[in-house]
CSV table of C-alpha atoms in Angstrom, one decimal:
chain,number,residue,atom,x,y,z
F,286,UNK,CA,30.8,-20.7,10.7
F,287,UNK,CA,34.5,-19.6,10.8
F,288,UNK,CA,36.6,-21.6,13.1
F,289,UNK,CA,37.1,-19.1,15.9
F,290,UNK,CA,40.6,-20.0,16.1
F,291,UNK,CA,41.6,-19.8,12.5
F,292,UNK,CA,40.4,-16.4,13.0
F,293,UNK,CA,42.5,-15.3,15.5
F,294,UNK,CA,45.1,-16.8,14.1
F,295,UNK,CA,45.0,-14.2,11.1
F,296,UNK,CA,44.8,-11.3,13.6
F,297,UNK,CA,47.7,-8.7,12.8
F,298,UNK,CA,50.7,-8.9,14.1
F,299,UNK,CA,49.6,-12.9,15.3
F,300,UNK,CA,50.8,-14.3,12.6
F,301,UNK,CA,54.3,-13.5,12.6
F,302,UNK,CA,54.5,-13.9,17.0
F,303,UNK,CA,53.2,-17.6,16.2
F,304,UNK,CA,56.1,-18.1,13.5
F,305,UNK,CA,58.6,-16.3,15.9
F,306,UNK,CA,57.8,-18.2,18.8
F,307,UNK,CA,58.1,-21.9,16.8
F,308,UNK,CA,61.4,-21.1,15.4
F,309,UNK,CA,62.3,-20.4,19.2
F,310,UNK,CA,61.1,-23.5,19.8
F,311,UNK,CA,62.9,-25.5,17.2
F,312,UNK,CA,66.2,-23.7,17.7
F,313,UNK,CA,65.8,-25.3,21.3
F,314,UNK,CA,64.6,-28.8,20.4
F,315,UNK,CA,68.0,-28.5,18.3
F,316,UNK,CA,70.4,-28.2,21.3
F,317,UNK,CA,72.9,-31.1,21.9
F,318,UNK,CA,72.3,-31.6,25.9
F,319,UNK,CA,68.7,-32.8,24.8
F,320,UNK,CA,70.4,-35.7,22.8
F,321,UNK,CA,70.8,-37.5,26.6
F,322,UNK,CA,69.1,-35.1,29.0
F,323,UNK,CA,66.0,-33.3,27.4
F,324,UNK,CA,64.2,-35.5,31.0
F,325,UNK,CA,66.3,-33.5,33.3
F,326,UNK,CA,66.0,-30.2,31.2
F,327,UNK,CA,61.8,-31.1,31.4
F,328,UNK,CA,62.2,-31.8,35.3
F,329,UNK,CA,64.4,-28.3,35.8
F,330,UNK,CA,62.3,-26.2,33.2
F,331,UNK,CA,59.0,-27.6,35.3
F,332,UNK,CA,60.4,-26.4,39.0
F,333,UNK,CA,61.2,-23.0,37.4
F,334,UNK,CA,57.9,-22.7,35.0
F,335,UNK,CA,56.5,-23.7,39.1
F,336,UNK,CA,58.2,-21.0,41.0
F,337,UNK,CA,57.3,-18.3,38.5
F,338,UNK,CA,53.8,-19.3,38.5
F,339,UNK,CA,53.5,-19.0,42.0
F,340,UNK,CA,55.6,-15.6,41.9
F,341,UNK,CA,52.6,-14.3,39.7
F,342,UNK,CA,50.5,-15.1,42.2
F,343,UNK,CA,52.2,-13.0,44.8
F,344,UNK,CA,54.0,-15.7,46.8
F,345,UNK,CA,57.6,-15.2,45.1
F,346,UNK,CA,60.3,-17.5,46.8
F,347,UNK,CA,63.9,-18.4,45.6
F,348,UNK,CA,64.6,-21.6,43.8
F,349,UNK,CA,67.2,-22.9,46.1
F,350,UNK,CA,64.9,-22.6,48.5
F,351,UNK,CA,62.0,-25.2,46.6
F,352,UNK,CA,65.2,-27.4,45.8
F,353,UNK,CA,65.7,-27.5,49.6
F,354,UNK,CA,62.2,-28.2,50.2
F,355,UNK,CA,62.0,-25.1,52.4
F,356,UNK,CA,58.9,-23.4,50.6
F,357,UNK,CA,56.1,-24.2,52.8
F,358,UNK,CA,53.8,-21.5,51.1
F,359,UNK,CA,50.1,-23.2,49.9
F,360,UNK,CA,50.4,-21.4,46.7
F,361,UNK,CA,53.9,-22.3,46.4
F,362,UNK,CA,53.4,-26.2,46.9
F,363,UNK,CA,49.9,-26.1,44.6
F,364,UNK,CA,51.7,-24.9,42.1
F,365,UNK,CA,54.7,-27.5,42.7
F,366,UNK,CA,52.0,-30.1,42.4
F,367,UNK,CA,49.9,-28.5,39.3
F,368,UNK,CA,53.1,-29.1,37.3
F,369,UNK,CA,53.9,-32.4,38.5
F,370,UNK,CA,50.6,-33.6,37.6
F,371,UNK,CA,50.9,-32.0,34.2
F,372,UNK,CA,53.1,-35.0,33.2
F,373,UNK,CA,50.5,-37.3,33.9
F,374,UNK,CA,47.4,-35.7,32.8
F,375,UNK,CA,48.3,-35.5,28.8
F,376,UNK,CA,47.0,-38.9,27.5
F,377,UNK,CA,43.7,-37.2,29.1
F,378,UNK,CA,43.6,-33.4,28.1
F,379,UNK,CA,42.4,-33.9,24.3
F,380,UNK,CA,40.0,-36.5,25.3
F,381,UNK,CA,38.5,-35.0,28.7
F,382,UNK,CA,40.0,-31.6,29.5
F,383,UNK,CA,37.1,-30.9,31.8
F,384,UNK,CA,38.3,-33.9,34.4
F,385,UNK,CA,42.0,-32.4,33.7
F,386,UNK,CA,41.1,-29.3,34.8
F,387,UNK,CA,39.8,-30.4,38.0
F,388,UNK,CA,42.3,-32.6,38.7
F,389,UNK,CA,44.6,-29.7,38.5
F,390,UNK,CA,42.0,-27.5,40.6
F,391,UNK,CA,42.3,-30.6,43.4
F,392,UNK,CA,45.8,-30.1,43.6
F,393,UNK,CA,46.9,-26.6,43.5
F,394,UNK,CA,43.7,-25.1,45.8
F,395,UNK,CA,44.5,-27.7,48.8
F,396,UNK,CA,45.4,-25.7,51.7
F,397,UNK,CA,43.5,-22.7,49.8
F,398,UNK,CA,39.8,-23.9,49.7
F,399,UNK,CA,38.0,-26.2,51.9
F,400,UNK,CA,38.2,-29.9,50.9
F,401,UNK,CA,34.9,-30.2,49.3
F,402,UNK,CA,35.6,-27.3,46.7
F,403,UNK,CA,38.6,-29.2,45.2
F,404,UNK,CA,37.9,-29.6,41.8
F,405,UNK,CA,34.5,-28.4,42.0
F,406,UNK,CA,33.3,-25.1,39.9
F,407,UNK,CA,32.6,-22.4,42.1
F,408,UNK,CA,28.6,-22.1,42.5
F,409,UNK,CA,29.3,-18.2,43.5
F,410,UNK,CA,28.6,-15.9,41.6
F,411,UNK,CA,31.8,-13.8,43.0
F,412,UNK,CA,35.3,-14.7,42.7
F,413,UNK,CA,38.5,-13.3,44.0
F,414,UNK,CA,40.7,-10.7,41.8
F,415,UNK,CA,44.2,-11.4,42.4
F,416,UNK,CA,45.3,-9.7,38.9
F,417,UNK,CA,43.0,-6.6,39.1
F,418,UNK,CA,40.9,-7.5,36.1
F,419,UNK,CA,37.7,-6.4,37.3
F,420,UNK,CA,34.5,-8.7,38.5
F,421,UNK,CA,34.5,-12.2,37.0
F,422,UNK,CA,31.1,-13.6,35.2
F,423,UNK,CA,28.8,-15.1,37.0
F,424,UNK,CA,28.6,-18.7,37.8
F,425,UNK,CA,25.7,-19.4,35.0
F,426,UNK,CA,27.6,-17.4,32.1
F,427,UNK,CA,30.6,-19.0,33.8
F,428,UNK,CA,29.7,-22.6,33.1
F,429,UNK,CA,28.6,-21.8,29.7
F,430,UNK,CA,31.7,-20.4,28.1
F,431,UNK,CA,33.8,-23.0,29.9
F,432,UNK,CA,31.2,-25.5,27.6
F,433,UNK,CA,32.4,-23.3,24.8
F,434,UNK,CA,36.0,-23.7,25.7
F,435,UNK,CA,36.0,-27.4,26.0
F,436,UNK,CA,34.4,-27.5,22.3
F,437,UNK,CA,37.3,-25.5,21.4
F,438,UNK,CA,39.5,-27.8,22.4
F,439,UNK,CA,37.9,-31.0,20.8
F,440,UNK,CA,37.5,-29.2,17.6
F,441,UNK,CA,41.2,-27.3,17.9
F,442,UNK,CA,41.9,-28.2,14.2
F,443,UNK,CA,45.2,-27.1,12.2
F,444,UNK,CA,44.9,-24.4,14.6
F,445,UNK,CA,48.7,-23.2,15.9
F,446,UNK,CA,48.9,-24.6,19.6
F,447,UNK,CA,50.4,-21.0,20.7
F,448,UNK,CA,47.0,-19.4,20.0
F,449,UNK,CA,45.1,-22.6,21.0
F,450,UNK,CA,47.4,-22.7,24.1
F,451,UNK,CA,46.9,-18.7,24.5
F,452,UNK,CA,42.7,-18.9,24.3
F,453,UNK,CA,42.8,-21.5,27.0
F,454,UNK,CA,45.1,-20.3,29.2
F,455,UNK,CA,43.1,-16.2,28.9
F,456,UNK,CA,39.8,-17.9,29.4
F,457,UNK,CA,40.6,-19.7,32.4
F,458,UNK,CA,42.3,-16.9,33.8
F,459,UNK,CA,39.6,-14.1,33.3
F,460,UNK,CA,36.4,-16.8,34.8
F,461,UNK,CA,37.8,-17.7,37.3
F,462,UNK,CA,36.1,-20.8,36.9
F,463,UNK,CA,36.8,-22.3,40.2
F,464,UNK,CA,37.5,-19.5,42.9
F,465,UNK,CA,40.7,-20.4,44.1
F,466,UNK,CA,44.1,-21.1,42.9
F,467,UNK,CA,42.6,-20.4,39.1
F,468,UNK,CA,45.6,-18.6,37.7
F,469,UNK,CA,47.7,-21.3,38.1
F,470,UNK,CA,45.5,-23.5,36.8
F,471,UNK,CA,45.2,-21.3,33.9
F,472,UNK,CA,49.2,-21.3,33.8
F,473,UNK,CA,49.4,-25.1,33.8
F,474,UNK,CA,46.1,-25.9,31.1
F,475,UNK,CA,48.9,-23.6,28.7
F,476,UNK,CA,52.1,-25.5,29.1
F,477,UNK,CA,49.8,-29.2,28.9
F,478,UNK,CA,48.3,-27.4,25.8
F,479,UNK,CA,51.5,-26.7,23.9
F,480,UNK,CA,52.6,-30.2,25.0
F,481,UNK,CA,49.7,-31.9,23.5
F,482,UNK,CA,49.3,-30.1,20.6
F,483,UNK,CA,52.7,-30.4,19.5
F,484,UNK,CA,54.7,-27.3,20.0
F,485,UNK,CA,56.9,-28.6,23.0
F,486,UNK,CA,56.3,-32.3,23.4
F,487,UNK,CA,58.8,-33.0,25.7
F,488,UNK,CA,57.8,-30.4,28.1
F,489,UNK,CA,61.3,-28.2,27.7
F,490,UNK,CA,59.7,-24.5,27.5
F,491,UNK,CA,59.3,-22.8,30.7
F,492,UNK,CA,56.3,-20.7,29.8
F,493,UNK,CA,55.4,-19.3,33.1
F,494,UNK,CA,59.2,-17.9,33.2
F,495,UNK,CA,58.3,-15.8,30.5
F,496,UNK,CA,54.6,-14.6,32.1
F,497,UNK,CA,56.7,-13.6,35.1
F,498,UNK,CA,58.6,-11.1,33.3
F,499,UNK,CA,56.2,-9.9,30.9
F,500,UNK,CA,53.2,-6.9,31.6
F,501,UNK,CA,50.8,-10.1,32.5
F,502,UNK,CA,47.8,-8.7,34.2
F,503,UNK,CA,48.2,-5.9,31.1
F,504,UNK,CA,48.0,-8.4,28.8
F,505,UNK,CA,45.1,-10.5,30.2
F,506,UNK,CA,43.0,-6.5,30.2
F,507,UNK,CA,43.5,-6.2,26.2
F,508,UNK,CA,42.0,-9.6,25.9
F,509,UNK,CA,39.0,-8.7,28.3
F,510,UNK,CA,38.7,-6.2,26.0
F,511,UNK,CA,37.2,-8.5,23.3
F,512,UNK,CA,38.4,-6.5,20.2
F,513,UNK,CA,40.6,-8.1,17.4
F,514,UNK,CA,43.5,-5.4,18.6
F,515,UNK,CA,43.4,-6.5,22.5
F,516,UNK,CA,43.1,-10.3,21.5
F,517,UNK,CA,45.9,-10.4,19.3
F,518,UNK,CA,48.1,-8.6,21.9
F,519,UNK,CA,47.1,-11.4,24.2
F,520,UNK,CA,48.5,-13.8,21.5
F,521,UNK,CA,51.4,-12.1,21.0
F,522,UNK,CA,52.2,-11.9,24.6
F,523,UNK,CA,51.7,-15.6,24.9
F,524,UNK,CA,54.3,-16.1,22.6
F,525,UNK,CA,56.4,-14.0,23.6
F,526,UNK,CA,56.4,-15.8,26.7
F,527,UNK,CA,57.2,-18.6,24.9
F,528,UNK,CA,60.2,-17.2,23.5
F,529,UNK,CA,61.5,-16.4,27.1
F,530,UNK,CA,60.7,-19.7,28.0
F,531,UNK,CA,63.1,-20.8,25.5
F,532,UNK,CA,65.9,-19.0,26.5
F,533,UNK,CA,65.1,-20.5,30.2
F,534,UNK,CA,65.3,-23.5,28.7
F,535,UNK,CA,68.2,-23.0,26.7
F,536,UNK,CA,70.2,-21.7,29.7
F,537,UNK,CA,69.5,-24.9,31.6
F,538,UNK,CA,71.1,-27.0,28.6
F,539,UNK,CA,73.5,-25.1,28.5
F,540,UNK,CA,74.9,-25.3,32.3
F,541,UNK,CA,74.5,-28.6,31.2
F,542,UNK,CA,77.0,-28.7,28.9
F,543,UNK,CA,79.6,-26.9,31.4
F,544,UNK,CA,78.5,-29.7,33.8
């Protein structure tokens, strides 16, 4: 059998988004500020990739305000936490993505679900629709492509981490695997992807940045579709994202600089 991803990866238009987004990438890794900083330019691009994953979720709030630690929204702080874990969690994603994932789940959904969901797959077959992308699966068909998604990731190959990082973060997004607080788990699973699978291993890009200003929910609808045409502009969005997280990235290195 093909490998699913090596497939996608040929889509049109795929292809030459993958190629633009690494040279992106590369151009950043290149900067001169990373030399001695590239731990503060991780620590600043995490806070913003944080606030603008929240701000997809609806609870939008100013980053002076999170510096000041005067965001006291649930979303707000779950996603606060779901990136701080990210740098801890990498020696584990390849290995045991499904413990990952609810480790993130435990930290993002406290305040939002009652203690004894954290981390837990919902057992419902009903979850909430934040983006407007119609009913999730049920719980059965639920568990059973999040199996599939896990086999993805321990068989991820030569595969380029954008579309590995893309597939994860669309599949976790459209299930809904846990009920609450799923998109920025979905969020997070992408930037630890393209971490640990090479394309930005010292956590620089602020991915979520770019999701922010991108047609997102739009996006995630042409992969629901399921066709070759909707997929790939999933793909193509993701790394375009990625390209926008570079120049968030970039910006920070370059205040930097001015000091």
């Amino acid at each position: 059998m093909s490998d699913p991803l090596a497939v996608i990866a040929r889509f049109p238009g795929v292809p030459e988004a993958v190629d633009d987004a690494r040279q992106a990438v590369d151009r950043l890794y290149r900067h001169r500020v990373l030399r001695r900083a590239s731990p503060a330019v991780s620590t600043e691009s995490s806070l913003r990739g944080a606030r603008a994953s929240a701000a997809i979720e609806g609870a939008d709030v100013p980053l002076d305000a999170l510096r000041r630690d005067e965001a006291h929204d649930p979303v707000v702080q779950g996603a606060l936490r779901a990136s701080a874990e990210t740098g801890r969690l990498g020696a584990t994603w390849r290995g045991a993505p499904r413990q990952v994932l609810a480790r993130l789940h435990t930290v993002a959904a406290r305040g939002l679900a009652p203690d004894a969901d954290l981390g837990r797959p919902r057992a419902r077959d009903e979850a909430p629709d934040p983006l407007g992308l119609g009913p999730a699966p049920g719980a059965k068909e639920t568990s059973a492509r999040m199996d599939g998604l896990f086999e993805l990731l321990a068989g991820a190959g030569k595969a380029p981490a954008v579309v590995l990082a893309a597939v994860v973060h669309a599949e976790l997004a459209v299930l809904r695997p846990f009920g609450t607080a799923d998109g920025v788990v979905a969020r997070a699973a992408e930037r630890l992807t393209l971490v640990e699978y090479g394309l930005d291993p010292k956590s620089l890009v602020a991915v979520e940045v770019g999701h922010l200003e991108l047609p997102y929910a739009e996006a995630l609808r042409s992969y629901l579709t399921g066709t070759p045409e909707g997929v790939a502009r999933w793909i193509q969005h993701c790394a375009a994202a990625v390209t926008l997280g570079v120049r968030e990235a970039t910006a920070v290195c370059e205040a930097m600089q001015r000091g």
